[in-house]
mmCIF file of C-alpha atoms and ligand atoms in Angstrom:
data_model
loop_
_atom_site.group_PDB
_atom_site.id
_atom_site.type_symbol
_atom_site.label_atom_id
_atom_site.label_comp_id
_atom_site.label_asym_id
_atom_site.label_seq_id
_atom_site.Cartn_x
_atom_site.Cartn_y
_atom_site.Cartn_z
ATOM 1 C CA UNK N 1 -82.900 13.478 -29.956
ATOM 2 C CA UNK N 2 -86.276 14.770 -28.185
ATOM 3 C CA UNK N 3 -86.369 15.916 -24.518
ATOM 4 C CA UNK N 4 -89.764 16.772 -24.629
ATOM 5 C CA UNK N 5 -91.830 15.008 -21.561
ATOM 6 C CA UNK N 6 -94.559 12.776 -22.083
ATOM 7 C CA UNK N 7 -98.013 14.304 -22.118
ATOM 8 C CA UNK N 8 -98.533 12.610 -18.512
ATOM 9 C CA UNK N 9 -95.597 13.967 -16.531
ATOM 10 C CA UNK N 10 -97.224 16.711 -14.670
ATOM 11 C CA UNK N 11 -95.375 19.272 -16.541
ATOM 12 C CA UNK N 12 -92.187 18.630 -15.196
ATOM 13 C CA UNK N 13 -89.030 18.015 -17.609
ATOM 14 C CA UNK N 14 -87.697 14.616 -17.721
ATOM 15 C CA UNK N 15 -84.483 13.991 -16.047
ATOM 16 C CA UNK N 16 -81.656 12.703 -18.360
ATOM 17 C CA UNK N 17 -78.095 11.854 -18.423
ATOM 18 C CA UNK N 18 -75.683 14.063 -20.476
ATOM 19 C CA UNK N 19 -75.998 11.619 -23.293
ATOM 20 C CA UNK N 20 -79.886 11.895 -23.388
ATOM 21 C CA UNK N 21 -80.884 8.384 -21.895
ATOM 22 C CA UNK N 22 -83.082 8.499 -18.416
ATOM 23 C CA UNK N 23 -81.926 7.471 -14.978
ATOM 24 C CA UNK N 24 -82.346 3.740 -14.635
ATOM 25 C CA UNK N 25 -82.764 2.834 -10.830
ATOM 26 C CA UNK N 26 -83.634 -1.025 -11.563
ATOM 27 C CA UNK N 27 -82.022 -3.643 -8.937
ATOM 28 C CA UNK N 28 -80.921 -5.684 -11.472
ATOM 29 C CA UNK N 29 -79.957 -5.891 -14.347
ATOM 30 C CA UNK N 30 -78.893 -2.430 -13.308
ATOM 31 C CA UNK N 31 -77.359 0.674 -15.337
ATOM 32 C CA UNK N 32 -73.874 0.295 -16.947
ATOM 33 C CA UNK N 33 -71.224 3.185 -17.061
ATOM 34 C CA UNK N 34 -72.063 5.087 -20.525
ATOM 35 C CA UNK N 35 -68.459 4.923 -21.179
ATOM 36 C CA UNK N 36 -68.549 1.243 -21.254
ATOM 37 C CA UNK N 37 -71.851 0.814 -23.270
ATOM 38 C CA UNK N 38 -70.025 3.091 -26.171
ATOM 39 C CA UNK N 39 -67.037 1.061 -25.960
ATOM 40 C CA UNK N 40 -68.974 -2.439 -26.194
ATOM 41 C CA UNK N 41 -70.975 -1.169 -29.088
ATOM 42 C CA UNK N 42 -67.426 -0.687 -31.160
ATOM 43 C CA UNK N 43 -66.350 -4.023 -29.937
ATOM 44 C CA UNK N 44 -69.263 -5.969 -31.019
ATOM 45 C CA UNK N 45 -68.248 -4.775 -34.403
ATOM 46 C CA UNK N 46 -64.583 -4.812 -34.667
ATOM 47 C CA UNK N 47 -62.474 -5.290 -31.547
ATOM 48 C CA UNK N 48 -58.912 -4.366 -31.126
ATOM 49 C CA UNK N 49 -58.740 -3.851 -34.858
ATOM 50 C CA UNK N 50 -58.771 -7.569 -35.391
ATOM 51 C CA UNK N 51 -61.752 -6.858 -38.005
ATOM 52 C CA UNK N 52 -63.858 -9.132 -36.127
ATOM 53 C CA UNK N 53 -66.398 -8.518 -33.167
ATOM 54 C CA UNK N 54 -65.988 -9.893 -29.741
ATOM 55 C CA UNK N 55 -68.880 -11.907 -30.098
ATOM 56 C CA UNK N 56 -67.532 -13.918 -32.890
ATOM 57 C CA UNK N 57 -64.195 -14.510 -31.786
ATOM 58 C CA UNK N 58 -62.906 -18.081 -30.719
ATOM 59 C CA UNK N 59 -62.628 -18.359 -26.935
ATOM 60 C CA UNK N 60 -59.343 -19.968 -27.637
ATOM 61 C CA UNK N 61 -58.098 -17.312 -29.732
ATOM 62 C CA UNK N 62 -55.539 -14.245 -29.223
ATOM 63 C CA UNK N 63 -58.233 -11.510 -28.935
ATOM 64 C CA UNK N 64 -60.142 -13.323 -26.403
ATOM 65 C CA UNK N 65 -56.892 -14.558 -24.412
ATOM 66 C CA UNK N 66 -56.142 -10.902 -24.437
ATOM 67 C CA UNK N 67 -59.968 -9.742 -22.959
ATOM 68 C CA UNK N 68 -60.013 -12.720 -20.430
ATOM 69 C CA UNK N 69 -55.921 -11.884 -18.991
ATOM 70 C CA UNK N 70 -56.875 -8.065 -18.753
ATOM 71 C CA UNK N 71 -60.022 -8.874 -17.133
ATOM 72 C CA UNK N 72 -58.480 -11.058 -14.385
ATOM 73 C CA UNK N 73 -55.694 -8.550 -14.266
ATOM 74 C CA UNK N 74 -57.765 -5.754 -13.647
ATOM 75 C CA UNK N 75 -60.160 -7.331 -11.261
ATOM 76 C CA UNK N 76 -56.982 -8.305 -9.253
ATOM 77 C CA UNK N 77 -55.390 -4.997 -9.360
ATOM 78 C CA UNK N 78 -58.662 -3.378 -8.033
ATOM 79 C CA UNK N 79 -58.321 -5.083 -4.651
ATOM 80 C CA UNK N 80 -54.756 -5.942 -4.729
ATOM 81 C CA UNK N 81 -55.859 -9.658 -4.471
ATOM 82 C CA UNK N 82 -52.972 -11.760 -3.270
ATOM 83 C CA UNK N 83 -51.702 -14.877 -5.508
ATOM 84 C CA UNK N 84 -53.512 -17.757 -3.307
ATOM 85 C CA UNK N 85 -56.850 -16.254 -4.499
ATOM 86 C CA UNK N 86 -58.297 -17.430 -7.781
ATOM 87 C CA UNK N 87 -60.893 -15.258 -10.040
ATOM 88 C CA UNK N 88 -63.295 -17.529 -11.876
ATOM 89 C CA UNK N 89 -65.735 -16.186 -14.283
ATOM 90 C CA UNK N 90 -68.862 -19.051 -13.929
ATOM 91 C CA UNK N 91 -72.334 -19.249 -15.292
ATOM 92 C CA UNK N 92 -75.660 -20.006 -13.657
ATOM 93 C CA UNK N 93 -76.136 -16.744 -11.900
ATOM 94 C CA UNK N 94 -75.226 -15.805 -8.052
ATOM 95 C CA UNK N 95 -78.345 -18.345 -7.692
ATOM 96 C CA UNK N 96 -75.800 -21.406 -8.891
ATOM 97 C CA UNK N 97 -73.682 -20.561 -6.177
ATOM 98 C CA UNK N 98 -76.475 -21.346 -3.605
ATOM 99 C CA UNK N 99 -75.527 -25.350 -4.261
ATOM 100 C CA UNK N 100 -72.080 -25.018 -5.757
ATOM 101 C CA UNK N 101 -70.883 -23.638 -2.572
ATOM 102 C CA UNK N 102 -72.106 -26.480 -0.277
ATOM 103 C CA UNK N 103 -71.447 -29.238 -2.986
ATOM 104 C CA UNK N 104 -67.909 -28.273 -3.307
ATOM 105 C CA UNK N 105 -67.193 -27.122 0.238
ATOM 106 C CA UNK N 106 -69.451 -29.003 2.852
ATOM 107 C CA UNK N 107 -69.241 -32.712 3.607
ATOM 108 C CA UNK N 108 -72.830 -34.227 4.097
ATOM 109 C CA UNK N 109 -72.679 -34.565 7.728
ATOM 110 C CA UNK N 110 -70.778 -31.496 8.704
ATOM 111 C CA UNK N 111 -72.990 -28.410 9.215
ATOM 112 C CA UNK N 112 -72.680 -25.259 7.667
ATOM 113 C CA UNK N 113 -73.628 -22.089 9.020
ATOM 114 C CA UNK N 114 -76.061 -19.459 7.396
ATOM 115 C CA UNK N 115 -77.098 -15.931 8.588
ATOM 116 C CA UNK N 116 -80.252 -15.025 6.914
ATOM 117 C CA UNK N 117 -80.612 -11.246 6.492
ATOM 118 C CA UNK N 118 -82.804 -11.335 3.548
ATOM 119 C CA UNK N 119 -84.250 -12.658 0.585
ATOM 120 C CA UNK N 120 -81.335 -14.074 -1.291
ATOM 121 C CA UNK N 121 -79.819 -15.313 2.097
ATOM 122 C CA UNK N 122 -82.561 -17.132 2.625
ATOM 123 C CA UNK N 123 -82.719 -18.786 -0.775
ATOM 124 C CA UNK N 124 -78.736 -19.728 -0.087
ATOM 125 C CA UNK N 125 -79.977 -21.797 3.018
ATOM 126 C CA UNK N 126 -82.833 -23.181 1.405
ATOM 127 C CA UNK N 127 -80.861 -24.417 -2.007
ATOM 128 C CA UNK N 128 -78.127 -26.084 0.145
ATOM 129 C CA UNK N 129 -80.858 -28.548 1.708
ATOM 130 C CA UNK N 130 -79.470 -31.386 -0.678
ATOM 131 C CA UNK N 131 -75.982 -30.971 0.948
ATOM 132 C CA UNK N 132 -77.023 -32.313 4.441
ATOM 133 C CA UNK N 133 -76.855 -30.771 7.842
ATOM 134 C CA UNK N 134 -77.393 -26.904 7.821
ATOM 135 C CA UNK N 135 -77.646 -24.424 10.675
ATOM 136 C CA UNK N 136 -79.194 -21.016 10.605
ATOM 137 C CA UNK N 137 -76.780 -19.100 13.248
ATOM 138 C CA UNK N 138 -78.570 -15.923 13.032
ATOM 139 C CA UNK N 139 -81.803 -14.417 11.071
ATOM 140 C CA UNK N 140 -83.402 -11.003 10.937
ATOM 141 C CA UNK N 141 -86.672 -12.072 9.749
ATOM 142 C CA UNK N 142 -88.247 -11.533 13.123
ATOM 143 C CA UNK N 143 -88.390 -7.753 11.760
ATOM 144 C CA UNK N 144 -88.840 -8.240 7.991
ATOM 145 C CA UNK N 145 -85.104 -8.072 7.579
ATOM 146 C CA UNK N 146 -84.982 -4.599 8.471
ATOM 147 C CA UNK N 147 -81.957 -4.828 10.099
ATOM 148 C CA UNK N 148 -78.382 -6.637 10.447
ATOM 149 C CA UNK N 149 -77.780 -8.873 13.746
ATOM 150 C CA UNK N 150 -75.386 -7.695 16.270
ATOM 151 C CA UNK N 151 -72.046 -9.903 16.426
ATOM 152 C CA UNK N 152 -73.263 -11.362 19.769
ATOM 153 C CA UNK N 153 -76.576 -12.645 18.293
ATOM 154 C CA UNK N 154 -75.408 -15.371 16.045
ATOM 155 C CA UNK N 155 -74.892 -18.910 17.605
ATOM 156 C CA UNK N 156 -72.618 -20.865 15.465
ATOM 157 C CA UNK N 157 -72.614 -24.579 15.368
ATOM 158 C CA UNK N 158 -69.692 -26.726 16.809
ATOM 159 C CA UNK N 159 -67.733 -26.896 13.661
ATOM 160 C CA UNK N 160 -69.117 -25.545 10.482
ATOM 161 C CA UNK N 161 -67.574 -26.010 7.074
ATOM 162 C CA UNK N 162 -68.264 -22.109 6.532
ATOM 163 C CA UNK N 163 -70.383 -19.354 7.622
ATOM 164 C CA UNK N 164 -72.279 -17.792 4.711
ATOM 165 C CA UNK N 165 -73.767 -14.283 4.503
ATOM 166 C CA UNK N 166 -74.795 -11.735 2.223
ATOM 167 C CA UNK N 167 -73.377 -8.583 2.520
ATOM 168 C CA UNK N 168 -75.983 -6.291 0.885
ATOM 169 C CA UNK N 169 -79.332 -7.416 1.081
ATOM 170 C CA UNK N 170 -80.706 -6.049 -2.534
ATOM 171 C CA UNK N 171 -84.556 -6.560 -1.668
ATOM 172 C CA UNK N 172 -84.959 -5.161 1.797
ATOM 173 C CA UNK N 173 -82.113 -2.321 1.408
ATOM 174 C CA UNK N 174 -79.953 -3.348 4.237
ATOM 175 C CA UNK N 175 -76.290 -3.808 4.456
ATOM 176 C CA UNK N 176 -73.522 -4.950 6.828
ATOM 177 C CA UNK N 177 -71.407 -1.750 8.240
ATOM 178 C CA UNK N 178 -68.686 -1.461 10.842
ATOM 179 C CA UNK N 179 -69.583 1.426 13.625
ATOM 180 C CA UNK N 180 -66.858 3.669 14.921
ATOM 181 C CA UNK N 181 -66.052 4.089 18.556
ATOM 182 C CA UNK N 182 -69.003 6.271 19.117
ATOM 183 C CA UNK N 183 -71.425 3.820 17.559
ATOM 184 C CA UNK N 184 -71.862 5.963 14.249
ATOM 185 C CA UNK N 185 -72.101 3.911 10.896
ATOM 186 C CA UNK N 186 -68.890 4.193 9.101
ATOM 187 C CA UNK N 187 -70.164 2.453 5.779
ATOM 188 C CA UNK N 188 -67.426 0.169 5.643
ATOM 189 C CA UNK N 189 -67.753 -3.473 5.636
ATOM 190 C CA UNK N 190 -68.490 -5.409 8.773
ATOM 191 C CA UNK N 191 -68.345 -9.155 8.556
ATOM 192 C CA UNK N 192 -69.991 -11.917 10.975
ATOM 193 C CA UNK N 193 -67.323 -13.122 13.544
ATOM 194 C CA UNK N 194 -67.114 -16.663 12.471
ATOM 195 C CA UNK N 195 -65.654 -19.335 14.888
ATOM 196 C CA UNK N 196 -61.785 -19.276 14.331
ATOM 197 C CA UNK N 197 -60.326 -21.086 11.363
ATOM 198 C CA UNK N 198 -64.047 -21.477 9.844
ATOM 199 C CA UNK N 199 -63.896 -19.964 6.360
ATOM 200 C CA UNK N 200 -66.191 -16.668 5.545
ATOM 201 C CA UNK N 201 -68.564 -17.205 2.269
ATOM 202 C CA UNK N 202 -70.113 -13.887 1.204
ATOM 203 C CA UNK N 203 -72.680 -12.955 -1.573
ATOM 204 C CA UNK N 204 -71.537 -9.633 -2.527
ATOM 205 C CA UNK N 205 -73.701 -9.744 -5.791
ATOM 206 C CA UNK N 206 -75.248 -6.223 -5.005
ATOM 207 C CA UNK N 207 -72.201 -4.219 -3.504
ATOM 208 C CA UNK N 208 -68.984 -5.823 -4.687
ATOM 209 C CA UNK N 209 -66.558 -3.129 -5.439
ATOM 210 C CA UNK N 210 -68.794 -0.244 -4.141
ATOM 211 C CA UNK N 211 -66.475 0.136 -1.305
ATOM 212 C CA UNK N 212 -62.896 -1.323 -0.328
ATOM 213 C CA UNK N 213 -63.033 -4.820 -0.097
ATOM 214 C CA UNK N 214 -60.436 -7.075 1.545
ATOM 215 C CA UNK N 215 -60.932 -10.427 -0.023
ATOM 216 C CA UNK N 216 -58.428 -12.044 2.283
ATOM 217 C CA UNK N 217 -60.933 -11.872 5.055
ATOM 218 C CA UNK N 218 -62.976 -14.413 3.146
ATOM 219 C CA UNK N 219 -62.660 -17.973 1.874
ATOM 220 C CA UNK N 220 -64.966 -17.338 -0.722
ATOM 221 C CA UNK N 221 -66.925 -14.626 -2.571
ATOM 222 C CA UNK N 222 -69.312 -14.558 -5.299
ATOM 223 C CA UNK N 223 -71.197 -11.895 -7.379
ATOM 224 C CA UNK N 224 -73.626 -11.959 -10.269
ATOM 225 C CA UNK N 225 -72.143 -9.694 -12.705
ATOM 226 C CA UNK N 226 -75.438 -7.822 -13.889
ATOM 227 C CA UNK N 227 -75.573 -5.322 -10.561
ATOM 228 C CA UNK N 228 -72.170 -3.992 -9.966
ATOM 229 C CA UNK N 229 -69.989 -5.434 -12.497
ATOM 230 C CA UNK N 230 -71.034 -5.651 -15.847
ATOM 231 C CA UNK N 231 -74.120 -7.746 -17.445
ATOM 232 C CA UNK N 232 -76.109 -10.746 -17.084
ATOM 233 C CA UNK N 233 -74.245 -14.048 -17.881
ATOM 234 C CA UNK N 234 -71.267 -14.139 -15.675
ATOM 235 C CA UNK N 235 -70.902 -14.731 -12.064
ATOM 236 C CA UNK N 236 -67.572 -13.841 -10.265
ATOM 237 C CA UNK N 237 -66.100 -16.019 -7.762
ATOM 238 C CA UNK N 238 -62.923 -15.269 -5.616
ATOM 239 C CA UNK N 239 -61.805 -18.469 -3.710
ATOM 240 C CA UNK N 240 -59.165 -19.012 -1.779
ATOM 241 C CA UNK N 241 -56.421 -22.021 -3.297
ATOM 242 C CA UNK N 242 -57.326 -24.514 -0.209
ATOM 243 C CA UNK N 243 -60.973 -24.041 -0.824
ATOM 244 C CA UNK N 244 -60.714 -24.485 -4.578
ATOM 245 C CA UNK N 245 -59.036 -27.932 -4.112
ATOM 246 C CA UNK N 246 -61.145 -28.975 -1.499
ATOM 247 C CA UNK N 247 -62.819 -32.310 -2.191
ATOM 248 C CA UNK N 248 -65.745 -33.403 -0.193
ATOM 249 C CA UNK N 249 -67.805 -35.600 -2.633
ATOM 250 C CA UNK N 250 -67.465 -36.771 -6.200
ATOM 251 C CA UNK N 251 -68.999 -33.889 -8.590
ATOM 252 C CA UNK N 252 -69.199 -33.594 -12.207
ATOM 253 C CA UNK N 253 -66.320 -31.959 -13.597
ATOM 254 C CA UNK N 254 -68.031 -28.701 -14.601
ATOM 255 C CA UNK N 255 -69.515 -28.355 -11.194
ATOM 256 C CA UNK N 256 -65.896 -28.229 -9.588
ATOM 257 C CA UNK N 257 -64.256 -24.614 -8.866
ATOM 258 C CA UNK N 258 -60.811 -26.551 -9.331
ATOM 259 C CA UNK N 259 -62.115 -26.909 -12.824
ATOM 260 C CA UNK N 260 -62.437 -23.402 -13.620
ATOM 261 C CA UNK N 261 -59.345 -22.447 -11.445
ATOM 262 C CA UNK N 262 -57.192 -24.865 -13.404
ATOM 263 C CA UNK N 263 -58.653 -23.827 -16.751
ATOM 264 C CA UNK N 264 -58.644 -20.095 -16.504
ATOM 265 C CA UNK N 265 -62.506 -20.045 -16.308
ATOM 266 C CA UNK N 266 -62.720 -21.969 -19.784
ATOM 267 C CA UNK N 267 -63.038 -25.452 -19.503
ATOM 268 C CA UNK N 268 -65.751 -25.075 -22.090
ATOM 269 C CA UNK N 269 -67.133 -21.982 -23.873
ATOM 270 C CA UNK N 270 -67.341 -19.247 -21.170
ATOM 271 C CA UNK N 271 -69.781 -16.238 -21.646
ATOM 272 C CA UNK N 272 -67.192 -14.241 -23.775
ATOM 273 C CA UNK N 273 -69.571 -11.142 -24.065
ATOM 274 C CA UNK N 274 -70.037 -10.783 -20.292
ATOM 275 C CA UNK N 275 -66.703 -11.387 -19.390
ATOM 276 C CA UNK N 276 -65.739 -8.647 -21.998
ATOM 277 C CA UNK N 277 -68.063 -6.196 -20.387
ATOM 278 C CA UNK N 278 -67.017 -6.927 -16.927
ATOM 279 C CA UNK N 279 -63.432 -6.367 -18.151
ATOM 280 C CA UNK N 280 -64.423 -2.818 -19.479
ATOM 281 C CA UNK N 281 -66.233 -1.968 -16.091
ATOM 282 C CA UNK N 282 -62.786 -3.046 -14.128
ATOM 283 C CA UNK N 283 -60.932 -0.527 -16.137
ATOM 284 C CA UNK N 284 -63.779 2.337 -15.671
ATOM 285 C CA UNK N 285 -63.484 1.391 -11.842
ATOM 286 C CA UNK N 286 -59.708 1.810 -12.162
ATOM 287 C CA UNK N 287 -60.152 4.815 -13.752
ATOM 288 C CA UNK N 288 -61.612 6.560 -10.821
ATOM 289 C CA UNK N 289 -58.017 6.718 -8.794
ATOM 290 C CA UNK N 290 -56.608 9.915 -8.131
ATOM 291 C CA UNK N 291 -53.283 11.065 -6.725
ATOM 292 C CA UNK N 292 -52.905 9.408 -3.502
ATOM 293 C CA UNK N 293 -56.699 7.901 -3.447
ATOM 294 C CA UNK N 294 -57.614 4.559 -4.392
ATOM 295 C CA UNK N 295 -60.272 3.879 -6.776
ATOM 296 C CA UNK N 296 -62.673 2.259 -4.310
ATOM 297 C CA UNK N 297 -62.391 5.009 -1.705
ATOM 298 C CA UNK N 298 -63.432 7.735 -4.599
ATOM 299 C CA UNK N 299 -66.183 5.576 -5.481
ATOM 300 C CA UNK N 300 -67.114 4.697 -2.108
ATOM 301 C CA UNK N 301 -67.392 8.231 -1.077
ATOM 302 C CA UNK N 302 -69.358 9.080 -3.806
ATOM 303 C CA UNK N 303 -71.669 6.233 -3.183
ATOM 304 C CA UNK N 304 -72.025 7.680 0.175
ATOM 305 C CA UNK N 305 -72.919 10.945 -1.319
ATOM 306 C CA UNK N 306 -75.292 9.661 -3.525
ATOM 307 C CA UNK N 307 -77.256 7.410 -1.287
ATOM 308 C CA UNK N 308 -77.072 10.810 1.190
ATOM 309 C CA UNK N 309 -79.275 12.591 -1.038
ATOM 310 C CA UNK N 310 -82.074 10.235 -1.182
ATOM 311 C CA UNK N 311 -81.772 9.222 2.797
ATOM 312 C CA UNK N 312 -81.850 12.878 3.561
ATOM 313 C CA UNK N 313 -85.128 13.000 1.378
ATOM 314 C CA UNK N 314 -86.870 10.254 3.233
ATOM 315 C CA UNK N 315 -85.588 11.920 6.881
ATOM 316 C CA UNK N 316 -86.735 15.424 6.105
ATOM 317 C CA UNK N 317 -90.153 14.435 4.723
ATOM 318 C CA UNK N 318 -91.828 14.516 8.118
ATOM 319 C CA UNK N 319 -92.942 10.827 7.965
ATOM 320 C CA UNK N 320 -94.240 11.255 4.439
ATOM 321 C CA UNK N 321 -91.840 8.764 3.429
ATOM 322 C CA UNK N 322 -90.772 5.809 5.677
ATOM 323 C CA UNK N 323 -87.673 3.897 5.013
ATOM 324 C CA UNK N 324 -87.843 0.009 5.529
ATOM 325 C CA UNK N 325 -84.045 -0.236 6.938
ATOM 326 C CA UNK N 326 -82.848 0.557 10.639
ATOM 327 C CA UNK N 327 -80.537 3.495 10.089
ATOM 328 C CA UNK N 328 -77.557 1.935 10.903
ATOM 329 C CA UNK N 329 -78.131 -0.877 8.412
ATOM 330 C CA UNK N 330 -79.146 1.319 5.528
ATOM 331 C CA UNK N 331 -77.848 -0.085 2.252
ATOM 332 C CA UNK N 332 -75.655 2.397 0.038
ATOM 333 C CA UNK N 333 -76.853 0.501 -2.833
ATOM 334 C CA UNK N 334 -80.871 -0.180 -2.653
ATOM 335 C CA UNK N 335 -82.929 2.420 -0.599
ATOM 336 C CA UNK N 336 -86.203 0.878 0.388
ATOM 337 C CA UNK N 337 -89.167 3.245 1.352
ATOM 338 C CA UNK N 338 -92.802 3.660 1.153
ATOM 339 C CA UNK N 339 -95.380 6.546 0.878
ATOM 340 C CA UNK N 340 -98.491 6.778 3.359
ATOM 341 C CA UNK N 341 -100.306 4.488 1.207
ATOM 342 C CA UNK N 342 -99.947 2.012 -1.333
ATOM 343 C CA UNK N 343 -101.955 4.058 -3.988
ATOM 344 C CA UNK N 344 -99.163 6.891 -3.425
ATOM 345 C CA UNK N 345 -96.726 4.312 -3.567
ATOM 346 C CA UNK N 346 -98.406 3.750 -7.486
ATOM 347 C CA UNK N 347 -98.701 7.137 -8.318
ATOM 348 C CA UNK N 348 -94.834 7.844 -7.144
ATOM 349 C CA UNK N 349 -93.455 5.169 -9.340
ATOM 350 C CA UNK N 350 -95.750 6.134 -12.381
ATOM 351 C CA UNK N 351 -94.881 9.753 -12.183
ATOM 352 C CA UNK N 352 -91.398 9.309 -11.251
ATOM 353 C CA UNK N 353 -90.857 6.983 -14.289
ATOM 354 C CA UNK N 354 -92.575 9.873 -16.548
ATOM 355 C CA UNK N 355 -89.990 12.152 -15.376
ATOM 356 C CA UNK N 356 -87.067 10.093 -16.214
ATOM 357 C CA UNK N 357 -86.523 8.110 -13.019
ATOM 358 C CA UNK N 358 -87.335 4.538 -13.698
ATOM 359 C CA UNK N 359 -87.196 1.219 -12.399
ATOM 360 C CA UNK N 360 -88.457 2.441 -8.777
ATOM 361 C CA UNK N 361 -91.080 -0.052 -7.926
ATOM 362 C CA UNK N 362 -90.305 -2.392 -4.914
ATOM 363 C CA UNK N 363 -90.024 -5.876 -4.704
ATOM 364 C CA UNK N 364 -93.214 -7.894 -4.168
ATOM 365 C CA UNK N 365 -92.047 -8.995 -0.473
ATOM 366 C CA UNK N 366 -91.376 -5.467 0.406
ATOM 367 C CA UNK N 367 -93.916 -3.244 -1.597
ATOM 368 C CA UNK N 368 -93.160 0.570 -1.710
ATOM 369 C CA UNK N 369 -90.367 1.803 -3.499
ATOM 370 C CA UNK N 370 -86.911 0.635 -4.136
ATOM 371 C CA UNK N 371 -84.150 2.888 -5.586
ATOM 372 C CA UNK N 372 -81.137 1.087 -6.637
ATOM 373 C CA UNK N 373 -77.953 3.157 -6.995
ATOM 374 C CA UNK N 374 -75.153 1.066 -8.133
ATOM 375 C CA UNK N 375 -71.678 2.391 -9.053
ATOM 376 C CA UNK N 376 -72.822 3.299 -12.487
ATOM 377 C CA UNK N 377 -75.740 5.446 -11.111
ATOM 378 C CA UNK N 378 -74.628 9.207 -11.735
ATOM 379 C CA UNK N 379 -75.009 11.475 -8.882
ATOM 380 C CA UNK N 380 -77.262 13.471 -10.779
ATOM 381 C CA UNK N 381 -79.664 10.704 -10.790
ATOM 382 C CA UNK N 382 -79.685 10.835 -6.924
ATOM 383 C CA UNK N 383 -80.108 14.349 -7.053
ATOM 384 C CA UNK N 384 -82.856 14.435 -9.493
ATOM 385 C CA UNK N 385 -84.551 11.709 -7.558
ATOM 386 C CA UNK N 386 -84.194 13.393 -4.092
ATOM 387 C CA UNK N 387 -85.737 16.585 -5.700
ATOM 388 C CA UNK N 388 -88.603 14.655 -7.394
ATOM 389 C CA UNK N 389 -89.141 12.948 -3.792
ATOM 390 C CA UNK N 390 -89.535 16.615 -2.083
ATOM 391 C CA UNK N 391 -92.061 17.776 -4.844
ATOM 392 C CA UNK N 392 -93.940 14.818 -4.836
ATOM 393 C CA UNK N 393 -94.148 14.942 -0.994
ATOM 394 C CA UNK N 394 -95.173 18.639 -1.187
ATOM 395 C CA UNK N 395 -97.746 17.673 -3.585
ATOM 396 C CA UNK N 396 -99.554 14.958 -1.504
ATOM 397 C CA UNK N 397 -98.567 15.428 1.860
HETATM 398 C C1 LIG G 401 -79.451 -10.132 -7.759
HETATM 399 C C2 LIG G 401 -79.020 -11.311 -6.417
HETATM 400 C C3 LIG G 401 -78.863 -12.772 -6.492
HETATM 401 C C4 LIG G 401 -79.585 -13.702 -7.577
HETATM 402 O O1 LIG G 401 -78.507 -13.315 -8.939
HETATM 403 P P1 LIG G 401 -78.735 -14.312 -10.217
HETATM 404 O O2 LIG G 401 -77.536 -13.909 -10.959
HETATM 405 O O3 LIG G 401 -80.363 -13.968 -10.790
HETATM 406 O O4 LIG G 401 -78.963 -15.724 -9.736
HETATM 407 C C5 LIG G 401 -78.403 -13.326 -5.300
HETATM 408 N N1 LIG G 401 -77.977 -12.607 -4.376
HETATM 409 C C6 LIG G 401 -77.833 -11.334 -4.255
HETATM 410 C C7 LIG G 401 -77.546 -10.698 -3.123
HETATM 411 C C8 LIG G 401 -78.388 -10.744 -5.513
HETATM 412 O O5 LIG G 401 -78.845 -9.124 -5.398
#
């Protein structure tokens, strides 16, 4: 494979992974582990020596039975999920959970509370409107979603059906973190302090399994697979027993969590390919375990190092780069920043792409740049980006 830089690349070498691909900082679908992609290619042709590819097997046959059982098992193993939680593979993207959550969990005249810390959290509130009374308990809109509200800032309603929040704000680049006793960021997840007995519902689409997680703190968690778990086409839902069987209104059979919980996520043909890719990613996550160290601790530590390279490049640039997020709310997954002018932002994105650092353009609501560094982004990609940032600032500062 040729590694020659394109003519417009400013005579710098193109950054590539060991196997010759470039680094993909896209916010979603995001990059996948190369080991997983290599295995998927084989399985499309012939899975588990069955002589048939994964795309062609019946979703009720033995080959897919095994794929599904292993994916469920491995997902549970990663987080040591207790028996009273179901793992569902659903469709319709994370966005469909915006209406499925209130449709299944919220009576029309009982409020549900939302904490709106970004674009997707705002969509969650907006799409719940058909299901009656809603309450915005806290928001970070006043400062363009550059921070996460402190515990005391939330004002909950009397008896909400649930409290909904989003753990990582993919577009604005903020994330919920706990502080230690001295007030320093631990990079471990903080949750809203919901009123006693009220279940937390969390959209974890862009940071699930990027750090240790205790699902028992939530009533329901959902995540579109295409950021940290696999490919577009399936959405993971982790739901507690009592919520899976909550019945607050008549709903079509296929819109009920209970249907998916009872029927192993295959009441009808499930997204078999997307589920298979998730299964391979779960095995890849588990493979990070080391003697005495949990796989998610290893991955979390690497994610802290990865983001550290890029944040350091921002902080040491003498104000050339300005990060969007407050320091104690910085995301480990999506780093948002700007150059001194929009013209430099454009130059940054095109020159970065020419050097094998792709997908850096920020969302239209923030502008500037966004580097998404999900679990599958190699640390070398983050180092290459940090180096490019330093070089670009030196050339243009
Ligand atoms: C990407 C994303 C979504 C939307 O996901 P779809 O699967 O496209 O519906 C929702 N929430 C968050 C936090 C996201 O990052």
